[in-house]
Short mmCIF file of C-alpha atoms in Angstrom, two decimals:
data_model
loop_
_atom_site.label_atom_id
_atom_site.label_comp_id
_atom_site.label_asym_id
_atom_site.label_seq_id
_atom_site.Cartn_x
_atom_site.Cartn_y
_atom_site.Cartn_z
CA MET A 1 -99.27 18.29 118.55
CA LYS A 2 -99.78 14.46 118.53
CA VAL A 3 -101.98 13.20 115.85
CA ARG A 4 -104.34 11.05 116.97
CA ALA A 5 -104.70 8.13 115.50
CA LYS A 6 -108.38 5.30 115.63
CA LEU A 7 -107.52 1.87 114.32
CA CYS A 8 -111.28 0.69 113.34
CA GLY A 9 -112.58 -2.63 112.76
CA LEU A 10 -111.21 -4.98 115.84
CA THR A 11 -111.98 -8.03 116.59
CA THR A 12 -110.25 -9.36 118.55
CA ARG A 13 -108.51 -8.85 122.48
CA GLY A 14 -104.98 -9.44 120.58
CA ASP A 15 -106.13 -6.36 118.39
CA ILE A 16 -107.16 -3.87 121.27
CA ASP A 17 -103.26 -5.28 122.92
CA ALA A 18 -101.70 -4.16 119.57
CA ALA A 19 -103.42 -0.99 119.48
CA ALA A 20 -102.89 0.53 122.91
CA THR A 21 -99.18 -0.99 122.39
CA ALA A 22 -99.35 1.32 119.07
CA GLY A 23 -100.24 4.13 121.01
CA ALA A 24 -103.60 4.38 119.21
CA ALA A 25 -106.21 7.07 120.70
CA TYR A 26 -109.47 5.43 119.81
CA VAL A 27 -110.48 1.94 118.60
CA GLY A 28 -113.26 1.12 116.54
CA LEU A 29 -115.90 -1.51 117.22
CA VAL A 30 -118.20 -2.21 114.01
CA PHE A 31 -121.71 -3.44 114.56
CA PHE A 32 -122.75 -3.99 110.91
CA GLU A 33 -123.19 -7.35 109.56
CA LYS A 34 -122.27 -6.57 106.13
CA SER A 35 -118.49 -5.86 107.42
CA PRO A 36 -116.05 -8.62 107.58
CA ARG A 37 -114.87 -6.85 110.96
CA ASN A 38 -118.63 -7.20 112.54
CA VAL A 39 -118.72 -8.14 115.80
CA THR A 40 -121.73 -9.26 118.23
CA ILE A 41 -122.55 -7.14 121.47
CA GLU A 42 -121.13 -10.07 123.18
CA THR A 43 -117.62 -9.83 121.76
CA ALA A 44 -117.87 -5.77 121.77
CA ARG A 45 -118.72 -6.01 125.50
CA SER A 46 -115.70 -8.42 126.00
CA LEU A 47 -113.57 -6.17 123.63
CA ALA A 48 -114.54 -2.96 125.45
CA LEU A 49 -113.87 -4.70 129.18
CA HIS A 50 -110.03 -5.39 127.68
CA ALA A 51 -108.99 -1.80 126.87
CA PRO A 52 -106.81 0.13 128.83
CA VAL A 53 -107.87 2.94 130.83
CA GLY A 54 -107.39 5.98 128.50
CA LEU A 55 -108.25 4.01 125.13
CA ALA A 56 -111.73 5.70 123.74
CA LYS A 57 -114.09 2.92 122.82
CA VAL A 58 -115.76 4.10 119.18
CA ALA A 59 -118.99 2.19 118.10
CA LEU A 60 -119.73 1.98 114.45
CA VAL A 61 -122.99 1.91 113.46
CA VAL A 62 -124.99 2.35 110.62
CA ASN A 63 -128.10 3.46 110.15
CA ALA A 64 -128.66 1.97 113.52
CA ASP A 65 -132.65 2.57 115.20
CA ASP A 66 -133.14 3.02 118.81
CA ALA A 67 -133.95 -0.32 119.29
CA ALA A 68 -130.31 -1.36 117.96
CA LEU A 69 -128.58 1.24 119.91
CA ASP A 70 -130.14 0.74 122.87
CA ARG A 71 -128.92 -2.66 123.20
CA ILE A 72 -125.93 -1.90 122.07
CA THR A 73 -125.09 0.75 124.90
CA ALA A 74 -126.74 -1.25 127.52
CA SER A 75 -124.30 -3.69 127.37
CA VAL A 76 -121.31 -1.99 125.95
CA PRO A 77 -119.14 0.32 127.73
CA LEU A 78 -118.48 2.94 125.15
CA ASP A 79 -116.79 6.44 124.99
CA MET A 80 -118.06 7.29 121.70
CA LEU A 81 -121.11 6.46 118.87
CA GLN A 82 -120.26 6.88 115.24
CA LEU A 83 -122.80 7.38 112.83
CA HIS A 84 -121.54 6.06 109.32
CA GLY A 85 -125.09 5.87 107.48
CA ALA A 86 -127.20 8.65 105.89
CA GLU A 87 -127.72 9.87 109.13
CA SER A 88 -129.46 13.80 109.35
CA PRO A 89 -128.48 16.41 111.27
CA GLU A 90 -131.57 16.02 113.11
CA ARG A 91 -130.94 12.62 114.05
CA VAL A 92 -127.39 12.93 115.07
CA ALA A 93 -128.66 15.31 117.65
CA ALA A 94 -131.52 13.18 118.42
CA VAL A 95 -128.91 10.37 119.53
CA LYS A 96 -126.86 13.05 121.19
CA ALA A 97 -129.49 13.40 123.49
CA ARG A 98 -130.67 10.19 124.30
CA TYR A 99 -127.28 8.18 124.89
CA GLY A 100 -125.42 11.14 126.03
CA LEU A 101 -122.50 10.16 124.50
CA PRO A 102 -120.22 12.11 122.47
CA VAL A 103 -121.49 11.65 118.15
CA MET A 104 -118.94 11.39 115.84
CA LYS A 105 -120.45 11.60 112.09
CA ALA A 106 -119.05 10.21 108.87
CA LEU A 107 -119.71 11.78 105.44
CA GLY A 108 -118.40 10.50 102.42
CA ILE A 109 -116.19 13.30 100.78
CA ALA A 110 -115.90 12.83 96.39
CA SER A 111 -116.61 16.81 95.89
CA ARG A 112 -116.31 20.63 97.59
CA ASP A 113 -120.44 20.08 97.32
CA ASP A 114 -119.62 16.93 100.20
CA VAL A 115 -117.38 19.18 101.89
CA ALA A 116 -120.58 21.97 102.45
CA ARG A 117 -122.34 19.46 103.53
CA ALA A 118 -120.15 18.28 106.18
CA GLN A 119 -120.05 21.37 107.66
CA LEU A 120 -123.62 21.42 107.83
CA TYR A 121 -123.36 18.68 110.58
CA SER A 122 -120.57 20.82 112.77
CA GLY A 123 -123.20 22.21 114.97
CA VAL A 124 -125.21 18.97 115.76
CA ALA A 125 -121.85 15.83 116.15
CA ASP A 126 -118.97 16.49 118.81
CA GLN A 127 -116.59 15.43 115.78
CA LEU A 128 -116.49 14.57 112.36
CA LEU A 129 -115.07 11.68 110.19
CA LEU A 130 -114.11 12.66 106.57
CA ASP A 131 -113.83 9.62 104.28
CA ALA A 132 -113.62 8.90 100.72
CA LYS A 133 -117.56 8.65 99.11
CA PRO A 134 -117.96 4.59 98.23
CA ALA A 135 -118.32 3.83 95.08
CA GLN A 136 -122.05 3.99 93.99
CA GLY A 137 -123.78 0.26 94.58
CA GLU A 138 -120.83 -0.14 97.34
CA ALA A 139 -121.84 -2.52 99.96
CA LEU A 140 -120.54 -0.97 102.79
CA PRO A 141 -119.95 2.83 103.63
CA GLY A 142 -116.39 2.27 104.78
CA GLY A 143 -113.15 0.66 104.71
CA ASN A 144 -113.34 -0.35 101.19
CA GLY A 145 -109.52 1.16 100.89
CA LEU A 146 -110.72 4.35 99.20
CA SER A 147 -108.95 7.30 99.36
CA PHE A 148 -110.31 11.06 98.05
CA ASP A 149 -108.77 14.53 97.00
CA TRP A 150 -107.06 15.67 100.28
CA ARG A 151 -106.83 19.03 98.32
CA LEU A 152 -110.31 19.53 98.86
CA LEU A 153 -109.78 19.72 102.46
CA GLU A 154 -107.09 22.81 101.77
CA GLY A 155 -108.16 25.90 103.61
CA GLU A 156 -111.16 24.92 105.05
CA ASN A 157 -112.02 25.88 108.75
CA TRP A 158 -113.85 23.40 111.14
CA SER A 159 -115.76 24.26 114.46
CA VAL A 160 -115.66 20.42 116.08
CA PRO A 161 -112.33 18.36 115.87
CA TRP A 162 -112.16 16.09 112.28
CA MET A 163 -110.64 13.58 111.34
CA LEU A 164 -109.42 11.90 108.35
CA ALA A 165 -110.18 8.69 107.08
CA GLY A 166 -110.23 6.70 103.39
CA GLY A 167 -107.95 4.80 102.08
CA LEU A 168 -105.22 5.90 104.48
CA THR A 169 -102.32 3.23 105.02
CA PRO A 170 -99.07 3.08 107.01
CA ASP A 171 -97.22 4.42 103.48
CA ASN A 172 -99.46 7.15 102.57
CA VAL A 173 -100.74 8.90 106.51
CA ALA A 174 -97.84 11.07 106.24
CA GLU A 175 -98.54 12.55 103.17
CA ALA A 176 -102.40 13.19 103.85
CA VAL A 177 -101.23 14.36 107.41
CA ARG A 178 -99.12 17.19 105.80
CA CYS A 179 -101.73 17.53 103.06
CA CYS A 180 -104.56 18.37 104.81
CA ALA A 181 -103.06 19.65 108.52
CA ALA A 182 -104.89 16.93 109.99
CA GLN A 183 -104.85 15.71 113.74
CA GLN A 184 -106.73 12.51 113.65
CA VAL A 185 -106.61 10.29 111.29
CA ASP A 186 -108.91 7.01 110.64
CA VAL A 187 -107.31 3.48 109.64
CA SER A 188 -109.59 0.64 108.83
CA SER A 189 -108.15 -2.11 105.72
CA GLY A 190 -104.74 -0.09 105.83
CA ILE A 191 -103.96 -1.99 108.92
CA GLU A 192 -104.87 -5.32 107.39
CA THR A 193 -103.48 -8.56 105.72
CA ALA A 194 -106.73 -9.70 104.83
CA PRO A 195 -110.21 -8.08 105.29
CA GLY A 196 -110.90 -8.03 109.24
CA GLN A 197 -107.30 -9.87 109.88
CA LYS A 198 -105.37 -6.65 111.47
CA SER A 199 -101.64 -6.72 111.79
CA ALA A 200 -100.24 -5.58 114.96
CA ALA A 201 -96.90 -4.87 113.32
CA LEU A 202 -98.77 -2.11 111.03
CA MET A 203 -100.85 -0.99 113.65
CA THR A 204 -97.72 0.40 114.72
CA LYS A 205 -95.96 1.65 111.61
CA PHE A 206 -99.33 3.71 111.06
CA VAL A 207 -99.36 5.76 114.16
CA SER A 208 -95.46 6.02 113.99
CA GLU A 209 -95.65 6.99 110.37
CA ALA A 210 -98.76 9.55 111.44
CA ASN A 211 -96.49 11.08 113.40
CA SER A 212 -93.27 11.60 111.60
#
């Protein structure tokens, strides 16, 4: 089965074109002002409208309230919302009900207890994104180039689709896929030449290596 790749933190139409050419299944648009990959609603709308049919457009938000989500969803044609903050299962369910879009919940993993906590979201989220837990005091909840021990996921059964994230690069994604039988992978900093600066060559290599 082909491994589906999500290329996150895209900021230009050229990024969208490169992701489509690389064979990405999803593109991520970041709505988080502290991130070097943050985009305005106007830019996100332009990028989403530019994306070819079949390339799923995902909005990444961090502890966004309904007012913020209202503004985003009213202007940007989206296929999925990614909740990357401290949202509770109840909040995930409320977002799904309010916006009628599939919801992916991102969860930081550093221990078996974190894996067990992630399972609590299986009943409410449409997908899970299993990321490296950020260091204490880290400003960004993801996109930090950190990985976690993929062996923590060995033998784990999930009732919803899940995506592996955290420190993935073209050089290690094949190993990560083999280690925990991931069918979906997410990358942001691993396809950049500098924070927020995406590389078309690295996008292509990443998707290729994920399926090697």
